[in-house]
Coordinates of C-alpha atoms in Angstrom, one line a residue:
Chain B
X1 CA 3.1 28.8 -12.7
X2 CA 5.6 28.7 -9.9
X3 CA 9.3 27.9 -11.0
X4 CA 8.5 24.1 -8.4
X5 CA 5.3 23.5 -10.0
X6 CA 7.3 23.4 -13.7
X7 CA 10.1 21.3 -12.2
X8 CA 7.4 19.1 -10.9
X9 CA 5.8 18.7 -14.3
X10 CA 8.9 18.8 -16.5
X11 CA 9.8 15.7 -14.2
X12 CA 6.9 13.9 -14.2
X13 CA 6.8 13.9 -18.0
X14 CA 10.3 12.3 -17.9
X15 CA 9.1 9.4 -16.2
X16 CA 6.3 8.9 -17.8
X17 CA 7.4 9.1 -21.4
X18 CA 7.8 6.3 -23.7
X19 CA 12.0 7.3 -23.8
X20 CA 13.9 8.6 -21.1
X21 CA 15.3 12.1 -22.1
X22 CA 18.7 12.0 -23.0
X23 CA 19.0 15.5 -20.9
X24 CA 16.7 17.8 -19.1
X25 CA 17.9 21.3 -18.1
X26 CA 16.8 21.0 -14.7
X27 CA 19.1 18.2 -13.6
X28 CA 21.9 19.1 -12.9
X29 CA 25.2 17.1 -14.4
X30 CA 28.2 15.6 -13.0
X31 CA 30.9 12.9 -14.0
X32 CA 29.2 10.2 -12.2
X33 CA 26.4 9.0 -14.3
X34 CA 24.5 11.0 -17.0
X35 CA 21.1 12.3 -16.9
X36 CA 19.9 9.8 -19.1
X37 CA 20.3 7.3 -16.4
X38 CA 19.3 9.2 -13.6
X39 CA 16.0 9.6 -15.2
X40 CA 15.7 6.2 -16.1
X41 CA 15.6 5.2 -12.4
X42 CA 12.8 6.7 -11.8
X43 CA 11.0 5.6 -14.8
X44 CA 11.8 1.7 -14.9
X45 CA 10.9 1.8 -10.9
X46 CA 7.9 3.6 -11.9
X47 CA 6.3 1.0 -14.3
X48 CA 8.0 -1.7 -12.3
X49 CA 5.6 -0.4 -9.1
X50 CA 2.9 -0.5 -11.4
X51 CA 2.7 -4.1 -12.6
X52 CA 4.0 -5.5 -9.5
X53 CA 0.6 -4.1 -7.9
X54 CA -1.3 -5.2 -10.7
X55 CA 0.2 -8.9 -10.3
X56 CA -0.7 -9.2 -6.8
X57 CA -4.2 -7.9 -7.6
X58 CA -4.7 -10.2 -10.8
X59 CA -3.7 -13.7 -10.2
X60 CA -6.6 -15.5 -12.0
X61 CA -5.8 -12.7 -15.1
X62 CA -2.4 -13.7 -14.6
X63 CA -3.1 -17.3 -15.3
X64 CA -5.6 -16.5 -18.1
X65 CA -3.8 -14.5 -19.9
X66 CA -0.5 -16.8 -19.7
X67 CA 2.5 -15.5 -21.7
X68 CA 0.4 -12.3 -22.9
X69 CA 0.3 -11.2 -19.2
X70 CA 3.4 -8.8 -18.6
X71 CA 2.4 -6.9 -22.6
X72 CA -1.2 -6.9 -21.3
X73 CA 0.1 -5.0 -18.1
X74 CA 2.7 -3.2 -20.0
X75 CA -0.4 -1.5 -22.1
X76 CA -2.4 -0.7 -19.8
X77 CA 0.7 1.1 -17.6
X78 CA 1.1 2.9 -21.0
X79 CA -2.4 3.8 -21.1
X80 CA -3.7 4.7 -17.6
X81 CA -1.3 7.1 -15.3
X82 CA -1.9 6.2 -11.5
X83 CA -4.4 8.6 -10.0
X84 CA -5.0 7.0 -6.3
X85 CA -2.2 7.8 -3.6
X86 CA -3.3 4.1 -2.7
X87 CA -1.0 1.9 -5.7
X88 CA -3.3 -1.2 -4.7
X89 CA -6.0 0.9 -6.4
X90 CA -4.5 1.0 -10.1
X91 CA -6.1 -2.1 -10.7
X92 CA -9.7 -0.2 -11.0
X93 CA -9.7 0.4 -14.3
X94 CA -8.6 -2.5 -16.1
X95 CA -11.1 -4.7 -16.9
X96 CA -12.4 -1.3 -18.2
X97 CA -9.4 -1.1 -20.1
X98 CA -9.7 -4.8 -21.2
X99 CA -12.9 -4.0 -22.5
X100 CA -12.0 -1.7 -25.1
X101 CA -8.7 -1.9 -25.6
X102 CA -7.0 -3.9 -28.8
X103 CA -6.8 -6.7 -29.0
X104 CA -7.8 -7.5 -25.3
X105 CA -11.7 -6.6 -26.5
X106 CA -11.4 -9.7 -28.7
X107 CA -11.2 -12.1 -26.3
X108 CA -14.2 -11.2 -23.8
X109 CA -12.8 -13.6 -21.4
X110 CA -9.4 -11.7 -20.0
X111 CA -12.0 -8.2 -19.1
X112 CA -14.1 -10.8 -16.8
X113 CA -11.7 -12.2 -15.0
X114 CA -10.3 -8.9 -14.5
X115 CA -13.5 -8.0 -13.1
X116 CA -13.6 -11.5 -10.9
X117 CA -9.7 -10.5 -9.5
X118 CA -11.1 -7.3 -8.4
X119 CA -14.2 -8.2 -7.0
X120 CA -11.8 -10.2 -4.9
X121 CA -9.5 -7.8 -4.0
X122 CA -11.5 -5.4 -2.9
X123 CA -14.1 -7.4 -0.4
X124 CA -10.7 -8.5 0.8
X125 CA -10.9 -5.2 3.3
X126 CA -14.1 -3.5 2.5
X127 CA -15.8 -2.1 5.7
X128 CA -16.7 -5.0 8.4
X129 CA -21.1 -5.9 8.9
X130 CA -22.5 -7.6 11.6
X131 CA -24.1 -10.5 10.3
X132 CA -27.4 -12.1 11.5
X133 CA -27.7 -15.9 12.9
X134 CA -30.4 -18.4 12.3
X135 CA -31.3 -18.4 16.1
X136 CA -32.1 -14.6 15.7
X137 CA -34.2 -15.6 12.3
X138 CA -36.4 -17.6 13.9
X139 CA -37.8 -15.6 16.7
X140 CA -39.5 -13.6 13.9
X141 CA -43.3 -14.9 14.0
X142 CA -45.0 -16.8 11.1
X143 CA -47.3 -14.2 9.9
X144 CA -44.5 -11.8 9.6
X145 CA -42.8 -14.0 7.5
X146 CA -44.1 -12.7 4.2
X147 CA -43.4 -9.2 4.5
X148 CA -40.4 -9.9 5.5
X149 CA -36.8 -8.3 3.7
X150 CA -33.4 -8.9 4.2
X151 CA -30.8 -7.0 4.2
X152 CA -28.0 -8.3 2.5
X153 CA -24.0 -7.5 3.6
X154 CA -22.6 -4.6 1.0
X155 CA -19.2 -6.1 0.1
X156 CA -21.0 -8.8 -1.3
X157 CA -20.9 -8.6 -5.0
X158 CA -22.4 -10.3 -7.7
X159 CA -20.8 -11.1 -11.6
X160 CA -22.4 -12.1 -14.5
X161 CA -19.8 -14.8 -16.3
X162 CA -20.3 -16.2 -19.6
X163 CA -16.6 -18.0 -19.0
X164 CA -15.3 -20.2 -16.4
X165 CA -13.7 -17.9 -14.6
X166 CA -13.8 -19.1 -11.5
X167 CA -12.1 -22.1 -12.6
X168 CA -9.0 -19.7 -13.3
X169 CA -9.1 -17.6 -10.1
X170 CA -9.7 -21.1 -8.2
X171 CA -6.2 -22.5 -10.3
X172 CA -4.4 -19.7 -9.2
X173 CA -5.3 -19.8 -5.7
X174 CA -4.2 -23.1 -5.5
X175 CA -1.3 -23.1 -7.5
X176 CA -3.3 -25.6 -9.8
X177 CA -3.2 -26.6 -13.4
X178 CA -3.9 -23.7 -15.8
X179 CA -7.9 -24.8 -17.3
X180 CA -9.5 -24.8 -20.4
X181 CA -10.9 -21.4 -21.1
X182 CA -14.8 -22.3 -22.0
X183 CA -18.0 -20.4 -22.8
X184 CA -20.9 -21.1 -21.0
X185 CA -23.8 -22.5 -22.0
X186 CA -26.0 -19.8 -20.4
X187 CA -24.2 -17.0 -18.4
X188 CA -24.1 -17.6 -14.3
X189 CA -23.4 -15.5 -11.6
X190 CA -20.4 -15.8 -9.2
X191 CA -20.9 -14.6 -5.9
X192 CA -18.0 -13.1 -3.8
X193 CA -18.2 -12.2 -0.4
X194 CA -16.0 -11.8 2.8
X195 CA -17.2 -13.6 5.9
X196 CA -15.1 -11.9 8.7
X197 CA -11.5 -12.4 7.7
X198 CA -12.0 -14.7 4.6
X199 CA -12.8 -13.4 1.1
X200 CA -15.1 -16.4 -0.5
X201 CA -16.5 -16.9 -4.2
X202 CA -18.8 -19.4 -5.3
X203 CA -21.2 -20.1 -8.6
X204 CA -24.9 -19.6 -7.9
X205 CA -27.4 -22.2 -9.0
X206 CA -29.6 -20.7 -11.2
X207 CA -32.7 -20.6 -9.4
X208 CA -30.7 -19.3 -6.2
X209 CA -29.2 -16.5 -8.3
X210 CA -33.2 -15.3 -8.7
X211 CA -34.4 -15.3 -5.0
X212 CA -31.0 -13.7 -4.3
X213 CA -31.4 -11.4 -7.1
X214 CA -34.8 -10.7 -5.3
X215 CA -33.5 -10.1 -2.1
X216 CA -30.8 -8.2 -3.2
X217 CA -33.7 -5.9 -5.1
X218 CA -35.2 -5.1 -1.7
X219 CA -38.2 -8.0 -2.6
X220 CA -40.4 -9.1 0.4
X221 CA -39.9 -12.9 1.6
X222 CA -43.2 -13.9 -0.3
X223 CA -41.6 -12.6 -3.6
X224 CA -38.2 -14.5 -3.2
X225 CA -40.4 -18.0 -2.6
X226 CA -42.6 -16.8 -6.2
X227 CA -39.0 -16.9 -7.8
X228 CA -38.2 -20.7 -6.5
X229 CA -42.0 -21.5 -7.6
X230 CA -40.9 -21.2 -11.1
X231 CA -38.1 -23.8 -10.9
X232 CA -39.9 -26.2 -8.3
X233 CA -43.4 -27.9 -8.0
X234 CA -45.1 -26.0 -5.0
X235 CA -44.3 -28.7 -2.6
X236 CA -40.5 -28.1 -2.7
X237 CA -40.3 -24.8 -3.4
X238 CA -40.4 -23.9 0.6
X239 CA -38.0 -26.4 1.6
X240 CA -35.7 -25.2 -1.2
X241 CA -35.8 -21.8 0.1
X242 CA -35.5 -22.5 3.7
X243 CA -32.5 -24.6 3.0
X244 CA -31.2 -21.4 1.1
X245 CA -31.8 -19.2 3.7
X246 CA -30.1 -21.2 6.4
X247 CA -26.6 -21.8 3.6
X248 CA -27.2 -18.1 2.8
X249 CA -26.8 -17.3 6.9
X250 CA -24.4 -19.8 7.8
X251 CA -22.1 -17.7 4.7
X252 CA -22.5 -14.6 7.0
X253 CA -24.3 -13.1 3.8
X254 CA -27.3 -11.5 5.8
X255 CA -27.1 -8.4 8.0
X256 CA -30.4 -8.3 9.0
X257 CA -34.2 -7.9 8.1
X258 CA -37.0 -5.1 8.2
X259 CA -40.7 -5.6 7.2
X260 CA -42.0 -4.1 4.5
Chain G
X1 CA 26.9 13.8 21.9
X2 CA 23.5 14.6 23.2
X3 CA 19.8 13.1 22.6
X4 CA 16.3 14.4 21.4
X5 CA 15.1 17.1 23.3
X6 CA 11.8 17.8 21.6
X7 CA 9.5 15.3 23.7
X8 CA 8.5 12.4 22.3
X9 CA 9.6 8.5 23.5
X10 CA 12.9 6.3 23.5
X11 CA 11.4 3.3 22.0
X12 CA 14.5 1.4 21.6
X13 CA 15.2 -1.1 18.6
X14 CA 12.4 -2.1 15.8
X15 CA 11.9 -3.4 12.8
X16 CA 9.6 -2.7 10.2
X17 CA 6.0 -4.9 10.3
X18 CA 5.3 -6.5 7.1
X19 CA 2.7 -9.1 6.7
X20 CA 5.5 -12.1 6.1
X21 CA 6.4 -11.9 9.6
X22 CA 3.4 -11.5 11.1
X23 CA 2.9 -15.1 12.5
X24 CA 6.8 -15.4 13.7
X25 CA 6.6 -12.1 15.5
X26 CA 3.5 -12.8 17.4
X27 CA 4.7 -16.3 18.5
X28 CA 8.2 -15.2 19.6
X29 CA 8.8 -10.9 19.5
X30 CA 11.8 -11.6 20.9
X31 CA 14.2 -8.5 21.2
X32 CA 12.1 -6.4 19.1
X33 CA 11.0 -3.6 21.4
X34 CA 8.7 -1.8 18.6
X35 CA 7.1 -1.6 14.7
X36 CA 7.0 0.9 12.0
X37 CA 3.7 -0.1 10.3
X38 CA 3.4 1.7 6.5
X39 CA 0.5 3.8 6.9
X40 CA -1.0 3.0 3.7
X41 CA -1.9 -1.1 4.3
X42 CA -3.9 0.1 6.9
X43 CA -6.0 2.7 5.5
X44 CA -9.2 0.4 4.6
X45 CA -12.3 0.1 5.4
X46 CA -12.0 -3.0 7.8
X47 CA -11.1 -6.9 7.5
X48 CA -8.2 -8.8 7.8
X49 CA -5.7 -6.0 7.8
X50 CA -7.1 -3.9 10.5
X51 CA -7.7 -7.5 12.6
X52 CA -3.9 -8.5 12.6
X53 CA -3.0 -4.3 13.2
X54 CA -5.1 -4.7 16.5
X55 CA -3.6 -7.7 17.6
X56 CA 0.1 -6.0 17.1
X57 CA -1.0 -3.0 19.3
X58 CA -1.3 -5.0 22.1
X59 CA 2.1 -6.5 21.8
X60 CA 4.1 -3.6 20.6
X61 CA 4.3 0.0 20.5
X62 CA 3.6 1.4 17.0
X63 CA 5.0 3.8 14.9
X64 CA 2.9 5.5 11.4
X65 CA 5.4 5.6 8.5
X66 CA 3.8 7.0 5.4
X67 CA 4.7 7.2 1.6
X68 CA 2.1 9.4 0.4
X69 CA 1.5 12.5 2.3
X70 CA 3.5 13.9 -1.1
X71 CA 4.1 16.9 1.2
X72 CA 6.3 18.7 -1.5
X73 CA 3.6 18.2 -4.1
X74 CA 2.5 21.7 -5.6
X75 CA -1.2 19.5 -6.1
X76 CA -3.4 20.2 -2.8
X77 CA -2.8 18.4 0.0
X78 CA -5.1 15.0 -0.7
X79 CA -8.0 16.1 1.8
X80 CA -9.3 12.1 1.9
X81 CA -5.7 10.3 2.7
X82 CA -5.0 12.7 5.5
X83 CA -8.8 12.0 6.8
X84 CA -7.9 8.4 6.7
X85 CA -4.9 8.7 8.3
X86 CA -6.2 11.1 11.0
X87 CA -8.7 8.4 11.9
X88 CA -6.1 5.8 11.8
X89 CA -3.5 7.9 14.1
X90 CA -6.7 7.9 16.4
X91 CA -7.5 4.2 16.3
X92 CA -4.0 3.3 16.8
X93 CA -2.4 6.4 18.7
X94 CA 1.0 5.7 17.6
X95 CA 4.3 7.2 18.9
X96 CA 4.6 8.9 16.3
X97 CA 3.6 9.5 12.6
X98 CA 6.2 10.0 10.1
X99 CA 6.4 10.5 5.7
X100 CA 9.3 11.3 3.6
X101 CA 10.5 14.4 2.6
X102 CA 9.6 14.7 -1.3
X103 CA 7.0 14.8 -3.6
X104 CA 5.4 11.7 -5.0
X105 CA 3.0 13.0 -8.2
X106 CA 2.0 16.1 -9.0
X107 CA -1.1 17.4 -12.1
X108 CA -2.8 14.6 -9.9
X109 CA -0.8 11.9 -11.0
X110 CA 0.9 9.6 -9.0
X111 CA 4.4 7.9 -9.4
X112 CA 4.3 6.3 -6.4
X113 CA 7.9 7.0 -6.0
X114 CA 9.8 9.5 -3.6
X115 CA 10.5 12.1 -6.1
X116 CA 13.3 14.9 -4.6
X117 CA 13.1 18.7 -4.4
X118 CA 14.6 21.1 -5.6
X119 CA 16.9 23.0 -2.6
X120 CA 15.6 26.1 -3.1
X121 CA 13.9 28.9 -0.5
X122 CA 10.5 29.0 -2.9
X123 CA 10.4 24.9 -1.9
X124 CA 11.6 25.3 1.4
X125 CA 8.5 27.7 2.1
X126 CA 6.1 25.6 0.1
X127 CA 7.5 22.4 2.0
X128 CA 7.3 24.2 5.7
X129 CA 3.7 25.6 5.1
X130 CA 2.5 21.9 4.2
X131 CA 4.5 20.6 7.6
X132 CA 2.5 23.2 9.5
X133 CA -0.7 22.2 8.0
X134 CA -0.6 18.7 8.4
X135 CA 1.1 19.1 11.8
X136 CA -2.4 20.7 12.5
X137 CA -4.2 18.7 11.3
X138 CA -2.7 15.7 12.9
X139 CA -2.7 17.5 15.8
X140 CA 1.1 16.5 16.3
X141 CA 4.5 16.7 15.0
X142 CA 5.3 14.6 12.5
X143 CA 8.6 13.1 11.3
X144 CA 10.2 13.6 7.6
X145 CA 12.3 11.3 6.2
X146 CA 15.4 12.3 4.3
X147 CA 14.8 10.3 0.9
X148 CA 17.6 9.0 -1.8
X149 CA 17.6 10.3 -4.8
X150 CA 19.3 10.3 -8.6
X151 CA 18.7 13.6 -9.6
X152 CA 19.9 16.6 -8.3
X153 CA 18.7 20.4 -10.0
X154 CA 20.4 22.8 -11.6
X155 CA 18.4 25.3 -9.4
X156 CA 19.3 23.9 -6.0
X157 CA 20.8 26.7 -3.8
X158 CA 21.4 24.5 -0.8
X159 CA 22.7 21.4 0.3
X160 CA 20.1 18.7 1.0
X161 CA 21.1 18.6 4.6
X162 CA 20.8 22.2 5.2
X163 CA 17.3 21.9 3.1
X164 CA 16.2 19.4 5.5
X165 CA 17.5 21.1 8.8
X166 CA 15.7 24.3 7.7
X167 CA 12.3 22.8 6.8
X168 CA 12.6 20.7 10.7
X169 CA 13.3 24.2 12.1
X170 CA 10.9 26.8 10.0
X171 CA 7.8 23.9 10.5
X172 CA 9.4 23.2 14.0
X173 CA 9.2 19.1 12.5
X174 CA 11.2 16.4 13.8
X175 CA 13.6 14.1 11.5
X176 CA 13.7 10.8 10.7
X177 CA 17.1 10.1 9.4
X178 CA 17.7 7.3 7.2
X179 CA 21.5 6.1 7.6
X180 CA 21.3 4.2 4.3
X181 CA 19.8 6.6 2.8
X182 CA 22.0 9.2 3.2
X183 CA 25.0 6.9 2.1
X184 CA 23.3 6.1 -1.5
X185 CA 22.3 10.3 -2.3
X186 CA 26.1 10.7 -0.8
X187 CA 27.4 8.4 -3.7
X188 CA 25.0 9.5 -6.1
X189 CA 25.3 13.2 -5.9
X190 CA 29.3 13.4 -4.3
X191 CA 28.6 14.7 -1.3
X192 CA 29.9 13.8 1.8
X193 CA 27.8 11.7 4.4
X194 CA 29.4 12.7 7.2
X195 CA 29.3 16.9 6.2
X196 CA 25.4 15.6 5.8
X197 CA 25.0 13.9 9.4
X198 CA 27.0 17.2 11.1
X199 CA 24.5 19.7 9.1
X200 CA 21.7 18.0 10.7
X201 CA 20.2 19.7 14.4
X202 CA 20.9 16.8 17.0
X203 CA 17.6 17.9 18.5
X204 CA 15.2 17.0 15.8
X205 CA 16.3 14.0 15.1
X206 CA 13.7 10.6 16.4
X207 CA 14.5 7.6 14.3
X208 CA 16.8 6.4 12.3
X209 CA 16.5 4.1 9.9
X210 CA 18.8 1.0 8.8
X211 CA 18.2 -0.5 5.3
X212 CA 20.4 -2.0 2.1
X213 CA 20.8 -1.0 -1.6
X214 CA 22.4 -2.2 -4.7
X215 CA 25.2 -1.2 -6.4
X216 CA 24.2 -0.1 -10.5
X217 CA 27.0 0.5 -13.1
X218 CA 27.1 4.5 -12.2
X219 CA 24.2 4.8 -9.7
X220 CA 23.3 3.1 -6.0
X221 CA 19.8 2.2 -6.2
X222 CA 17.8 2.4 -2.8
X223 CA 16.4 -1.1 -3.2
X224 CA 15.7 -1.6 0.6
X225 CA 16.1 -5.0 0.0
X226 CA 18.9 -6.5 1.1
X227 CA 21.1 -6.6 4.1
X228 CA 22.8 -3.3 6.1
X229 CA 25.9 -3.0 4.2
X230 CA 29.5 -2.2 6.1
X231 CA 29.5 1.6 4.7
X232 CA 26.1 2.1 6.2
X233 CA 26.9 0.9 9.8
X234 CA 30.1 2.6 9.6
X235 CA 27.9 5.5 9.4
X236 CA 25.8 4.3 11.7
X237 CA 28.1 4.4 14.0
X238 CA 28.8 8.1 13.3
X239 CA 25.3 8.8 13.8
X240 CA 25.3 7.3 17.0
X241 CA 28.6 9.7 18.0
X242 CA 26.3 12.4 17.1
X243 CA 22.9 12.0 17.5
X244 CA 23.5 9.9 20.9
X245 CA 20.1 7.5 21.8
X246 CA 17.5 7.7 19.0
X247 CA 15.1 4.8 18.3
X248 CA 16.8 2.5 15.7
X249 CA 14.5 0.0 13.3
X250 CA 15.8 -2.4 10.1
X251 CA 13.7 -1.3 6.9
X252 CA 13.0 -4.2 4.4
X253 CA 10.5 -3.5 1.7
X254 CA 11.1 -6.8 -0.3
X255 CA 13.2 -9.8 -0.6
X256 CA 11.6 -10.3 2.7
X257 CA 14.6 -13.0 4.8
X258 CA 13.3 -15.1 7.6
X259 CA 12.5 -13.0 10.8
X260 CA 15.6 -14.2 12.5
X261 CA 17.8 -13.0 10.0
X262 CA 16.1 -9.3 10.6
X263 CA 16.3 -9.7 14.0
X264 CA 20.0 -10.6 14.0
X265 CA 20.6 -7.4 12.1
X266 CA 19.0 -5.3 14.6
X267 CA 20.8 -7.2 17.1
X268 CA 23.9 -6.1 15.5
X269 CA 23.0 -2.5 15.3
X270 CA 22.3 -3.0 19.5
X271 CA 25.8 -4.2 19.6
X272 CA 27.4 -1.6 18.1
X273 CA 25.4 1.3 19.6
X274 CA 24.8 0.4 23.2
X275 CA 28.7 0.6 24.2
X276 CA 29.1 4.2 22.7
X277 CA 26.0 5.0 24.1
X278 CA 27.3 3.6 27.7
X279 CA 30.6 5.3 27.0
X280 CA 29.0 8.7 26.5
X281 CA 26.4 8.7 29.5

């Protein structure tokens, strides 16, 4: 090991332990302000960095968690070294984190809403799509209908929620009233998505979530419509579709089709 | 006093682009002649961030100011960042592209802070072969940034100006010198700032940089976030004596002011330059 590489090391276990060294050989001392707190520079900025990232990343976590926020952040900075030259990228690993962690893994809610914040974040600048218009849609001829499969846009994400999540994230946005935390009766899925500059998140109505579901699986047109045939009596089913289809365009959710 | 001889352009006065000013400074740029964007907002993928970087290209010339090319880093050289910001240097095709002279994690951590070096020859000849590389890579000259710091080594065998001055000249780099940054290691460490702004070549040096700290119980802390303080443009000033014309921007990382506060700053730092500058020519 070169004589750099053990400075490098000796100093980046400094900053990241749990006390700042009272001395370290390789500073050097004067009389104007002991090693102590030189080193402690360095490691309050460094965990000050940290959760300041993680607060602009996790605003609905913020208001979820409430008061228990800044020790939930403080953990996890304990826990998880930054990896990713990017700091905006610490936040990957903490609904993870939430998951297992004690006693964070106790209250199921804070790990979703982690994962909700960072769905969020990172559609915010994922890579741009084309997206397809109705007018383009409809030039496609009836028989081809069937075999038809869309392609949907890849920074669109879909979460499974057993909590009102959304409601959080939407508080937050707003600057609105922190919510009741409540369990659902059945889990939903939230949909996020970017459409051009705007980063978007709504619930999905159930029977939506299984056509989309479908689509997203790479189904054919025909199979999507079978899913809404199980929710509605065959005479609505294809107007319920259509009218999906043309919200699901007008969101800037579809790239484009093939035929299977 | 004499000015940059190694080729690349005057721009005049900036500022630093940061997203709280974005609407004011496309309504009204004013006397703001160019940005410093921070490299690292732009590397994505696409959306907003790359939208409002397009629309401040064709207002402004741009200049790429990094904090993680970790070029004193005994880890490898991140192979993915300097793709990124190859591609961006393409999209963009700034002035110039610039980091800071440091290391920022090393056993592939990363403590997103501008860690110093030691002032030795072994990092000296680590540092210069990582200028080289990147310089080829980029397929320019970069700029380094001098950085403060709160530690000094026990090892150190040179200044931190003749450090700097020695890796500019062995990876034939250019300098961006940071006025307030040179004040703050200057009361941290004892030395003096104006033995630091005489040991650096006049013909290396591109930018400067203009910024504020705050004042600790022992230490100055490089907050960058509040106003130019007097000891800074009285060194300033010096800098000007010496280094003669070199594009000047106001650096604000947080506690962000309204625009026109910013903009009066830089305005001051016109006022105090431009006569010496006229004076000397």
């Amino acid at each position: 090991m070169s004589s750099l590489q053990a400075l490098q090391q000796q100093l980046l276990q400094a900053v990241l332990s749990e006390r700042t060294p009272a001395t370290l050989p390789l500073v050097r001392a004067d009389g104007i302000a002991d090693t102590g707190s030189r080193l402690e520079v360095y490691r309050h900025g460094y965990r000050v960095r940290l959760r300041d990232a993680l607060k602009q990343e996790f605003p609905g976590l913020h208001h979820m968690a409430g008061a228990q926020f800044e020790r939930l952040l403080d953990k996890y900075v304990a826990a998880h070294p930054s990896e990713h030259y990017n700091i905006r990228w610490y936040g990957a690993g903490l609904a993870a984190f939430l998951d297992y962690a004690r006693p964070w893994r106790d209250r199921p809610a804070l790990a979703e809403m982690a994962r909700v914040d960072w769905a969020i974040s990172i559609a915010f600048d994922a890579a741009d799509e084309p997206s397809a218009n109705i007018a383009e849609l409809s030039a496609v001829a009836p028989e081809a209908w069937p075999g038809l499969q869309l392609s949907l846009q890849q920074n669109l994400h879909v979460l499974d929620c057993r909590f009102n999540t959304a409601a959080f994230r939407r508080a937050a946005d707003q600057g609105g009233k922190r919510p009741r935390l409540r369990r659902l009766q059945q889990p939903r899925q939230l949909l996020v998505w970017r459409k051009d500059s705007s980063v978007h998140y709504r619930q999905l109505e159930v029977d939506e979530w299984q056509a989309l579901g479908a689509a997203i699986r790479g189904e054919p047109f025909a199979a999507l419509c079978a899913q809404l045939a199980a929710y509605h009596a065959q005479a609505s089913a294809l107007p319920r579709m259509v009218a999906l289809l043309q919200g699901w365009l007008e969101a800037g959710l579809i790239r484009g089709w093939s035929f299977a | 006093m004499s000015t940059s001889t190694i080729g690349l352009p005057y721009l005049g006065y900036g500022l630093g682009l940061r997203t709280e000013h974005y609407q004011d400074l496309l309504a009204d740029p004013g006397q703001v002649e160019w940005l410093e964007i921070v490299s690292e907002n732009y590397l994505v993928n696409g959306g907003l961030p790359l939208i409002w970087l397009q629309r401040f290209r064709e207002r402004f010339p741009l200049v790429m100011h990094g904090v993680s090319l970790s070029i004193g880093s005994t880890d490898p050289l991140d192979e993915d960042y300097l793709s990124r910001l190859a591609r961006l240097a393409r999209r963009i095709e700034p002035a110039w592209v610039s980091d800071h002279l440091c290391w920022t994690g090393v056993q592939g951590v990363n403590l997103h802070d501008l860690m110093p070096l030691p002032y030795t020859e072994e990092a000296l000849e680590h540092v210069a072969g990582r200028v080289r590389q990147v310089q080829d890579r980029l397929k320019r000259r970069i700029l380094l940034e001098n950085v403060s710091s709160y530690v000094s080594f026990a090892d150190s065998q040179l200044s931190e100006w003749e450090f700097l001055a020695a890796v500019a000249e062995r990876a034939d780099c250019l300098i961006l010198l940071d006025i307030n940054n040179v004040h703050v290691s200057a009361m941290n460490h004892g030395f003096s700032a104006l033995d630091y702004l005489r040991g650096i070549p006049v013909s290396r040096v591109q930018q400067f940089h203009l910024a504020g700290y705050e004042q600790g119980e022992h230490l100055i802390i490089d907050t960058h976030d509040a106003p130019v303080s007097h000891a800074v443009w009285d060194l300033y000033i010096e800098a000007v004596r010496r280094f003669g014309r070199v594009s000047t921007m106001i650096e604000r990382d947080d506690n962000f002011p309204p625009l026109a506060e910013l903009r009066a700053e830089l305005e001051h730092a016109r006022t105090l330059a431009e006569p010496l500058l006229r004076n000397a020519a």
